PDB file of C-alpha atoms and ligand atoms in Angstrom:
ATOM      1  CA  MET T1241       3.022  21.945   0.387  1.00  0.00           C
ATOM      2  CA  MET T1242       3.828  18.227   0.163  1.00  0.00           C
ATOM      3  CA  VAL T1243       4.353  16.857  -3.369  1.00  0.00           C
ATOM      4  CA  LEU T1244       3.988  13.129  -3.991  1.00  0.00           C
ATOM      5  CA  TYR T1245       5.580  11.604  -7.124  1.00  0.00           C
ATOM      6  CA  SER T1246       3.293   8.649  -7.731  1.00  0.00           C
ATOM      7  CA  GLY T1247       2.770   5.849 -10.235  1.00  0.00           C
ATOM      8  CA  THR T1248      -0.792   5.763 -11.502  1.00  0.00           C
ATOM      9  CA  THR T1249      -0.905   1.875 -11.189  1.00  0.00           C
ATOM     10  CA  CYS T1250       1.700   1.499  -8.404  1.00  0.00           C
ATOM     11  CA  PRO T1251       0.312  -0.154  -5.248  1.00  0.00           C
ATOM     12  CA  PHE T1252       3.041   1.481  -3.107  1.00  0.00           C
ATOM     13  CA  SER T1253       2.175   4.935  -4.418  1.00  0.00           C
ATOM     14  CA  GLN T1254      -1.483   4.199  -3.773  1.00  0.00           C
ATOM     15  CA  ARG T1255      -0.667   3.649  -0.021  1.00  0.00           C
ATOM     16  CA  CYS T1256       0.686   7.205   0.203  1.00  0.00           C
ATOM     17  CA  ARG T1257      -2.166   8.730  -1.781  1.00  0.00           C
ATOM     18  CA  PHE T1258      -4.637   6.964   0.544  1.00  0.00           C
ATOM     19  CA  VAL T1259      -2.934   8.483   3.654  1.00  0.00           C
ATOM     20  CA  LEU T1260      -2.773  11.969   2.053  1.00  0.00           C
ATOM     21  CA  TYR T1261      -6.558  11.841   1.384  1.00  0.00           C
ATOM     22  CA  GLU T1262      -7.295  10.419   4.921  1.00  0.00           C
ATOM     23  CA  LYS T1263      -5.577  13.501   6.400  1.00  0.00           C
ATOM     24  CA  GLY T1264      -7.466  15.927   4.270  1.00  0.00           C
ATOM     25  CA  MET T1265      -4.704  18.577   3.974  1.00  0.00           C
ATOM     26  CA  ASP T1266      -3.188  20.313   0.938  1.00  0.00           C
ATOM     27  CA  PHE T1267      -0.909  18.284  -1.244  1.00  0.00           C
ATOM     28  CA  GLU T1268      -0.080  17.795  -4.882  1.00  0.00           C
ATOM     29  CA  VAL T1269       0.175  14.360  -6.603  1.00  0.00           C
ATOM     30  CA  ARG T1270       2.516  14.283  -9.665  1.00  0.00           C
ATOM     31  CA  ASP T1271       1.850  11.284 -11.953  1.00  0.00           C
ATOM     32  CA  ILE T1272       5.045   9.600 -13.127  1.00  0.00           C
ATOM     33  CA  ASP T1273       5.159   7.525 -16.271  1.00  0.00           C
ATOM     34  CA  LEU T1274       7.198   4.566 -15.207  1.00  0.00           C
ATOM     35  CA  PHE T1275       7.779   3.580 -18.850  1.00  0.00           C
ATOM     36  CA  ASN T1276       9.451   6.908 -19.444  1.00  0.00           C
ATOM     37  CA  LYS T1277      10.844   7.950 -16.011  1.00  0.00           C
ATOM     38  CA  PRO T1278      11.985  11.618 -15.680  1.00  0.00           C
ATOM     39  CA  GLU T1279      15.595  11.814 -14.762  1.00  0.00           C
ATOM     40  CA  ASP T1280      14.952  13.574 -11.452  1.00  0.00           C
ATOM     41  CA  ILE T1281      13.379  10.406 -10.028  1.00  0.00           C
ATOM     42  CA  SER T1282      16.788   8.725  -9.742  1.00  0.00           C
ATOM     43  CA  VAL T1283      18.270  11.904  -8.338  1.00  0.00           C
ATOM     44  CA  MET T1284      15.663  11.969  -5.531  1.00  0.00           C
ATOM     45  CA  ASN T1285      15.639   8.240  -5.000  1.00  0.00           C
ATOM     46  CA  PRO T1286      18.848   6.314  -5.710  1.00  0.00           C
ATOM     47  CA  TYR T1287      16.665   3.135  -6.200  1.00  0.00           C
ATOM     48  CA  GLY T1288      14.761   4.952  -8.914  1.00  0.00           C
ATOM     49  CA  ARG T1289      11.366   4.142  -7.517  1.00  0.00           C
ATOM     50  CA  VAL T1290       8.160   5.878  -6.696  1.00  0.00           C
ATOM     51  CA  PRO T1291       6.521   6.889  -4.512  1.00  0.00           C
ATOM     52  CA  ILE T1292       8.699   9.890  -3.403  1.00  0.00           C
ATOM     53  CA  LEU T1293       7.524  12.601  -1.095  1.00  0.00           C
ATOM     54  CA  VAL T1294       9.023  16.098  -1.224  1.00  0.00           C
ATOM     55  CA  GLU T1295       8.386  18.825   1.291  1.00  0.00           C
ATOM     56  CA  ARG T1296      10.737  21.812   1.102  1.00  0.00           C
ATOM     57  CA  ASP T1297      14.192  20.322   1.535  1.00  0.00           C
ATOM     58  CA  LEU T1298      12.994  16.932   2.759  1.00  0.00           C
ATOM     59  CA  ILE T1299      12.966  14.128   0.175  1.00  0.00           C
ATOM     60  CA  LEU T1300      11.574  10.699   1.298  1.00  0.00           C
ATOM     61  CA  TYR T1301      11.079   7.401  -0.413  1.00  0.00           C
ATOM     62  CA  GLU T1302       9.692   4.023   0.701  1.00  0.00           C
ATOM     63  CA  SER T1303       5.896   4.162   1.083  1.00  0.00           C
ATOM     64  CA  ASN T1304       5.856   3.094   4.775  1.00  0.00           C
ATOM     65  CA  ILE T1305       8.461   5.704   5.743  1.00  0.00           C
ATOM     66  CA  ILE T1306       6.598   8.421   3.787  1.00  0.00           C
ATOM     67  CA  ASN T1307       3.314   7.402   5.487  1.00  0.00           C
ATOM     68  CA  GLU T1308       4.751   7.475   8.993  1.00  0.00           C
ATOM     69  CA  TYR T1309       6.105  10.961   8.238  1.00  0.00           C
ATOM     70  CA  ILE T1310       2.766  12.192   6.987  1.00  0.00           C
ATOM     71  CA  ASP T1311       1.033  10.602   9.966  1.00  0.00           C
ATOM     72  CA  GLU T1312       3.376  12.453  12.459  1.00  0.00           C
ATOM     73  CA  ARG T1313       3.156  15.702  10.544  1.00  0.00           C
ATOM     74  CA  PHE T1314      -0.702  15.693  10.464  1.00  0.00           C
ATOM     75  CA  PRO T1315      -1.800  13.724  13.492  1.00  0.00           C
ATOM     76  CA  HIS T1316      -5.558  13.604  12.725  1.00  0.00           C
ATOM     77  CA  PRO T1317      -6.856  11.046  12.182  1.00  0.00           C
ATOM     78  CA  GLN T1318      -3.908   9.167  13.792  1.00  0.00           C
ATOM     79  CA  LEU T1319      -2.950   6.027  11.764  1.00  0.00           C
ATOM     80  CA  MET T1320      -0.152   4.662  13.924  1.00  0.00           C
ATOM     81  CA  PRO T1321      -1.274   3.670  17.434  1.00  0.00           C
ATOM     82  CA  ALA T1322      -0.517   6.189  20.190  1.00  0.00           C
ATOM     83  CA  ASP T1323       0.668   3.601  22.711  1.00  0.00           C
ATOM     84  CA  PRO T1324       4.460   2.855  22.273  1.00  0.00           C
ATOM     85  CA  VAL T1325       4.015  -0.901  22.678  1.00  0.00           C
ATOM     86  CA  MET T1326       1.185  -1.121  20.008  1.00  0.00           C
ATOM     87  CA  ARG T1327       3.186   1.304  17.864  1.00  0.00           C
ATOM     88  CA  ALA T1328       6.269  -1.059  17.977  1.00  0.00           C
ATOM     89  CA  ARG T1329       4.050  -4.040  17.222  1.00  0.00           C
ATOM     90  CA  THR T1330       2.532  -2.230  14.264  1.00  0.00           C
ATOM     91  CA  ARG T1331       6.010  -1.456  12.936  1.00  0.00           C
ATOM     92  CA  LEU T1332       6.931  -5.080  13.286  1.00  0.00           C
ATOM     93  CA  PHE T1333       3.795  -6.140  11.368  1.00  0.00           C
ATOM     94  CA  LEU T1334       4.592  -3.568   8.650  1.00  0.00           C
ATOM     95  CA  HIS T1335       8.120  -5.019   8.420  1.00  0.00           C
ATOM     96  CA  ASN T1336       6.875  -8.595   8.229  1.00  0.00           C
ATOM     97  CA  PHE T1337       4.243  -7.782   5.662  1.00  0.00           C
ATOM     98  CA  GLU T1338       6.986  -6.305   3.441  1.00  0.00           C
ATOM     99  CA  LYS T1339       9.081  -9.448   3.791  1.00  0.00           C
ATOM    100  CA  GLU T1340       6.285 -12.061   3.477  1.00  0.00           C
ATOM    101  CA  LEU T1341       3.787 -10.406   1.145  1.00  0.00           C
ATOM    102  CA  PHE T1342       4.951  -7.299  -0.643  1.00  0.00           C
ATOM    103  CA  VAL T1343       8.196  -8.750  -1.850  1.00  0.00           C
ATOM    104  CA  HIS T1344       5.932 -10.944  -4.011  1.00  0.00           C
ATOM    105  CA  VAL T1345       3.826  -7.937  -5.043  1.00  0.00           C
ATOM    106  CA  GLY T1346       7.136  -6.488  -6.180  1.00  0.00           C
ATOM    107  CA  VAL T1347       7.615  -9.513  -8.493  1.00  0.00           C
ATOM    108  CA  LEU T1348       4.122  -9.073 -10.036  1.00  0.00           C
ATOM    109  CA  GLU T1349       4.770  -5.385 -10.591  1.00  0.00           C
ATOM    110  CA  ASP T1350       8.293  -5.958 -12.071  1.00  0.00           C
ATOM    111  CA  ARG T1351       8.116  -5.533 -15.822  1.00  0.00           C
ATOM    112  CA  SER T1352      11.306  -7.567 -16.364  1.00  0.00           C
ATOM    113  CA  ALA T1353       9.676 -10.637 -14.649  1.00  0.00           C
ATOM    114  CA  ARG T1354       6.562 -10.591 -16.828  1.00  0.00           C
ATOM    115  CA  SER T1355       7.706 -13.333 -19.156  1.00  0.00           C
ATOM    116  CA  ASP T1356       8.758 -15.652 -16.320  1.00  0.00           C
ATOM    117  CA  GLU T1357       5.472 -17.468 -15.683  1.00  0.00           C
ATOM    118  CA  LYS T1358       7.019 -19.763 -13.093  1.00  0.00           C
ATOM    119  CA  LYS T1359       8.200 -16.811 -11.032  1.00  0.00           C
ATOM    120  CA  LEU T1360       4.819 -15.023 -11.366  1.00  0.00           C
ATOM    121  CA  GLU T1361       2.898 -18.163 -10.328  1.00  0.00           C
ATOM    122  CA  ASN T1362       5.103 -18.645  -7.289  1.00  0.00           C
ATOM    123  CA  ALA T1363       4.508 -14.999  -6.222  1.00  0.00           C
ATOM    124  CA  ARG T1364       0.733 -15.405  -6.650  1.00  0.00           C
ATOM    125  CA  ARG T1365       0.837 -18.611  -4.568  1.00  0.00           C
ATOM    126  CA  MET T1366       2.831 -17.046  -1.795  1.00  0.00           C
ATOM    127  CA  ILE T1367       0.384 -14.049  -1.621  1.00  0.00           C
ATOM    128  CA  ARG T1368      -2.635 -16.355  -1.618  1.00  0.00           C
ATOM    129  CA  ASP T1369      -1.233 -18.545   1.216  1.00  0.00           C
ATOM    130  CA  ARG T1370      -0.107 -15.640   3.349  1.00  0.00           C
ATOM    131  CA  LEU T1371      -3.403 -13.729   3.003  1.00  0.00           C
ATOM    132  CA  SER T1372      -5.370 -16.884   3.785  1.00  0.00           C
ATOM    133  CA  GLN T1373      -3.493 -17.201   7.085  1.00  0.00           C
ATOM    134  CA  LEU T1374      -4.752 -13.753   8.038  1.00  0.00           C
ATOM    135  CA  ALA T1375      -8.446 -14.669   7.551  1.00  0.00           C
ATOM    136  CA  PRO T1376      -9.096 -15.960  11.129  1.00  0.00           C
ATOM    137  CA  LEU T1377      -7.869 -12.642  12.566  1.00  0.00           C
ATOM    138  CA  LEU T1378     -10.446 -10.788  10.518  1.00  0.00           C
ATOM    139  CA  ILE T1379     -13.325 -12.861  11.643  1.00  0.00           C
ATOM    140  CA  LYS T1380     -13.241 -11.192  15.068  1.00  0.00           C
ATOM    141  CA  ASN T1381     -11.505  -7.876  14.070  1.00  0.00           C
ATOM    142  CA  ARG T1382     -13.121  -5.151  12.052  1.00  0.00           C
ATOM    143  CA  TYR T1383      -9.642  -3.941  11.050  1.00  0.00           C
ATOM    144  CA  MET T1384      -6.156  -5.446  11.260  1.00  0.00           C
ATOM    145  CA  LEU T1385      -5.562  -4.046  14.766  1.00  0.00           C
ATOM    146  CA  GLY T1386      -9.098  -4.467  16.155  1.00  0.00           C
ATOM    147  CA  GLU T1387     -11.815  -1.767  15.924  1.00  0.00           C
ATOM    148  CA  GLU T1388      -9.633   1.054  14.751  1.00  0.00           C
ATOM    149  CA  PHE T1389      -8.573   1.698  11.121  1.00  0.00           C
ATOM    150  CA  SER T1390      -4.742   1.957  11.067  1.00  0.00           C
ATOM    151  CA  MET T1391      -1.627   2.102   8.921  1.00  0.00           C
ATOM    152  CA  LEU T1392      -1.776  -1.721   8.569  1.00  0.00           C
ATOM    153  CA  ASP T1393      -5.067  -1.456   6.703  1.00  0.00           C
ATOM    154  CA  VAL T1394      -3.577   1.351   4.508  1.00  0.00           C
ATOM    155  CA  THR T1395      -0.617  -0.905   3.604  1.00  0.00           C
ATOM    156  CA  MET T1396      -2.781  -3.900   2.771  1.00  0.00           C
ATOM    157  CA  ALA T1397      -5.563  -2.217   0.771  1.00  0.00           C
ATOM    158  CA  PRO T1398      -3.814  -1.701  -2.579  1.00  0.00           C
ATOM    159  CA  LEU T1399      -2.963  -5.459  -2.630  1.00  0.00           C
ATOM    160  CA  LEU T1400      -6.508  -6.462  -1.868  1.00  0.00           C
ATOM    161  CA  TRP T1401      -7.762  -4.163  -4.580  1.00  0.00           C
ATOM    162  CA  ARG T1402      -5.451  -5.844  -7.181  1.00  0.00           C
ATOM    163  CA  LEU T1403      -6.224  -9.540  -6.407  1.00  0.00           C
ATOM    164  CA  ASP T1404      -8.231 -10.089  -9.652  1.00  0.00           C
ATOM    165  CA  HIS T1405      -5.851  -7.940 -11.620  1.00  0.00           C
ATOM    166  CA  TYR T1406      -2.890 -10.055 -10.392  1.00  0.00           C
ATOM    167  CA  GLY T1407      -4.806 -13.292 -11.121  1.00  0.00           C
ATOM    168  CA  ILE T1408      -4.998 -14.345  -7.474  1.00  0.00           C
ATOM    169  CA  GLU T1409      -8.036 -16.244  -6.248  1.00  0.00           C
ATOM    170  CA  LEU T1410      -8.470 -16.615  -2.547  1.00  0.00           C
ATOM    171  CA  PRO T1411      -9.825 -19.862  -1.183  1.00  0.00           C
ATOM    172  CA  LYS T1412     -13.457 -19.963   0.181  1.00  0.00           C
ATOM    173  CA  ASN T1413     -12.272 -19.916   3.825  1.00  0.00           C
ATOM    174  CA  ALA T1414     -10.729 -16.500   3.120  1.00  0.00           C
ATOM    175  CA  ALA T1415     -14.171 -14.827   2.797  1.00  0.00           C
ATOM    176  CA  PRO T1416     -13.432 -12.617   5.928  1.00  0.00           C
ATOM    177  CA  ILE T1417     -10.577 -10.974   3.926  1.00  0.00           C
ATOM    178  CA  GLN T1418     -13.131  -9.973   1.147  1.00  0.00           C
ATOM    179  CA  LYS T1419     -15.428  -8.500   3.710  1.00  0.00           C
ATOM    180  CA  TYR T1420     -12.597  -6.661   5.396  1.00  0.00           C
ATOM    181  CA  ALA T1421     -11.441  -5.367   1.991  1.00  0.00           C
ATOM    182  CA  GLU T1422     -14.924  -3.973   1.175  1.00  0.00           C
ATOM    183  CA  ARG T1423     -14.904  -2.138   4.486  1.00  0.00           C
ATOM    184  CA  ILE T1424     -11.694  -0.323   3.502  1.00  0.00           C
ATOM    185  CA  PHE T1425     -12.776   0.258  -0.124  1.00  0.00           C
ATOM    186  CA  SER T1426     -15.895   2.140   1.008  1.00  0.00           C
ATOM    187  CA  ARG T1427     -13.897   4.852   2.900  1.00  0.00           C
ATOM    188  CA  PRO T1428     -14.188   8.178   1.135  1.00  0.00           C
ATOM    189  CA  ALA T1429     -10.438   8.701   1.175  1.00  0.00           C
ATOM    190  CA  TYR T1430      -9.831   5.408  -0.431  1.00  0.00           C
ATOM    191  CA  ILE T1431     -12.148   6.164  -3.336  1.00  0.00           C
ATOM    192  CA  GLU T1432     -10.737   9.656  -3.743  1.00  0.00           C
ATOM    193  CA  ALA T1433      -7.184   8.338  -3.811  1.00  0.00           C
ATOM    194  CA  LEU T1434      -7.832   5.904  -6.716  1.00  0.00           C
ATOM    195  CA  THR T1435      -6.417   6.968 -10.154  1.00  0.00           C
ATOM    196  CA  PRO T1436      -8.569   6.313 -13.291  1.00  0.00           C
ATOM    197  CA  SER T1437      -6.219   3.277 -14.117  1.00  0.00           C
ATOM    198  CA  GLU T1438      -6.786   1.783 -10.676  1.00  0.00           C
ATOM    199  CA  LYS T1439     -10.562   2.295 -10.831  1.00  0.00           C
ATOM    200  CA  VAL T1440     -10.797  -0.053 -13.796  1.00  0.00           C
ATOM    201  CA  MET T1441      -8.696  -2.817 -12.075  1.00  0.00           C
ATOM    202  CA  ARG T1442     -11.742  -4.075 -10.231  1.00  0.00           C
ATOM    203  CA  ARG T1443     -15.203  -4.670 -11.449  1.00  0.00           C
TER     204      ARG T1443
HETATM  205  N1  GSH D   3       9.378  -0.692  -1.309  1.00  0.00           N
HETATM  206  C1  GSH D   3       9.010   0.362  -2.147  1.00  0.00           C
HETATM  207  C2  GSH D   3       8.532  -0.192  -3.560  1.00  0.00           C
HETATM  208  C3  GSH D   3       8.304   0.904  -4.538  1.00  0.00           C
HETATM  209  C4  GSH D   3       8.217   0.252  -5.958  1.00  0.00           C
HETATM  210  O1  GSH D   3       8.525  -0.907  -6.264  1.00  0.00           O
HETATM  211  N2  GSH D   3       7.758   1.131  -6.934  1.00  0.00           N
HETATM  212  C5  GSH D   3       7.711   0.686  -8.333  1.00  0.00           C
HETATM  213  C6  GSH D   3       6.364   0.980  -9.027  1.00  0.00           C
HETATM  214  S1  GSH D   3       5.155   0.061  -8.252  1.00  0.00           S
HETATM  215  C7  GSH D   3       8.784   1.444  -9.079  1.00  0.00           C
HETATM  216  O2  GSH D   3       8.865   2.685  -8.957  1.00  0.00           O
HETATM  217  N3  GSH D   3       9.571   0.798  -9.991  1.00  0.00           N
HETATM  218  C8  GSH D   3      10.550   1.489 -10.812  1.00  0.00           C
HETATM  219  C9  GSH D   3      10.430   1.209 -12.216  1.00  0.00           C
HETATM  220  O3  GSH D   3       9.431   0.540 -12.606  1.00  0.00           O
HETATM  221  O4  GSH D   3      11.260   1.640 -12.969  1.00  0.00           O
HETATM  222  C10 GSH D   3       7.913   1.241  -1.457  1.00  0.00           C
HETATM  223  O5  GSH D   3       7.267   0.711  -0.626  1.00  0.00           O
HETATM  224  O6  GSH D   3       7.855   2.456  -1.802  1.00  0.00           O
END
């Protein structure tokens, strides 16, 4: 059985919990207290971060890598496109989202940066601007790739859930993003994957 070491408020761990629930197979989630990390976390992941997935002798870290593995291991419902060209494009999007958006989410999640208000404000602004640029795409598309829910939506959802919590207010012209977010938040697997601490992040 797969075991996921997960942070109860960690947006990257939430991505993996979301995929595990979408697949509806057996798994175990182990909550890790990031203020008091067990030693084995750094043994399993040299970067000392969650999420970490363990299945027999396989140990994986990095949420997107974990999620692609789960998707290949349990193909239904398939979250990466089947077509190689679309699949490659999706990987490129995932990569760009990490570089342009989630690097700033990392700053907001970093406990050592919490007193540096300038750094935090810059991260909030970068996220707001990048998300606003995605709004036109979501006027015509139901999900990031079109009609089908995919890994890109999984990746994005934990950030959209935390906008208020992070103190990020999107401009009015980003309304399609809010509608898109509600579409994802209403998925049964999304709701099941939320921890109690995440449930109270959004009113
Ligand atoms: N790029 C990584 C980011 C993971 C990450 O930053 N996890 C944070 C929690 S949200 C963590 O474990 N930080 C270590 C710590 O706080 O000591 C991923 O996608 O898995």
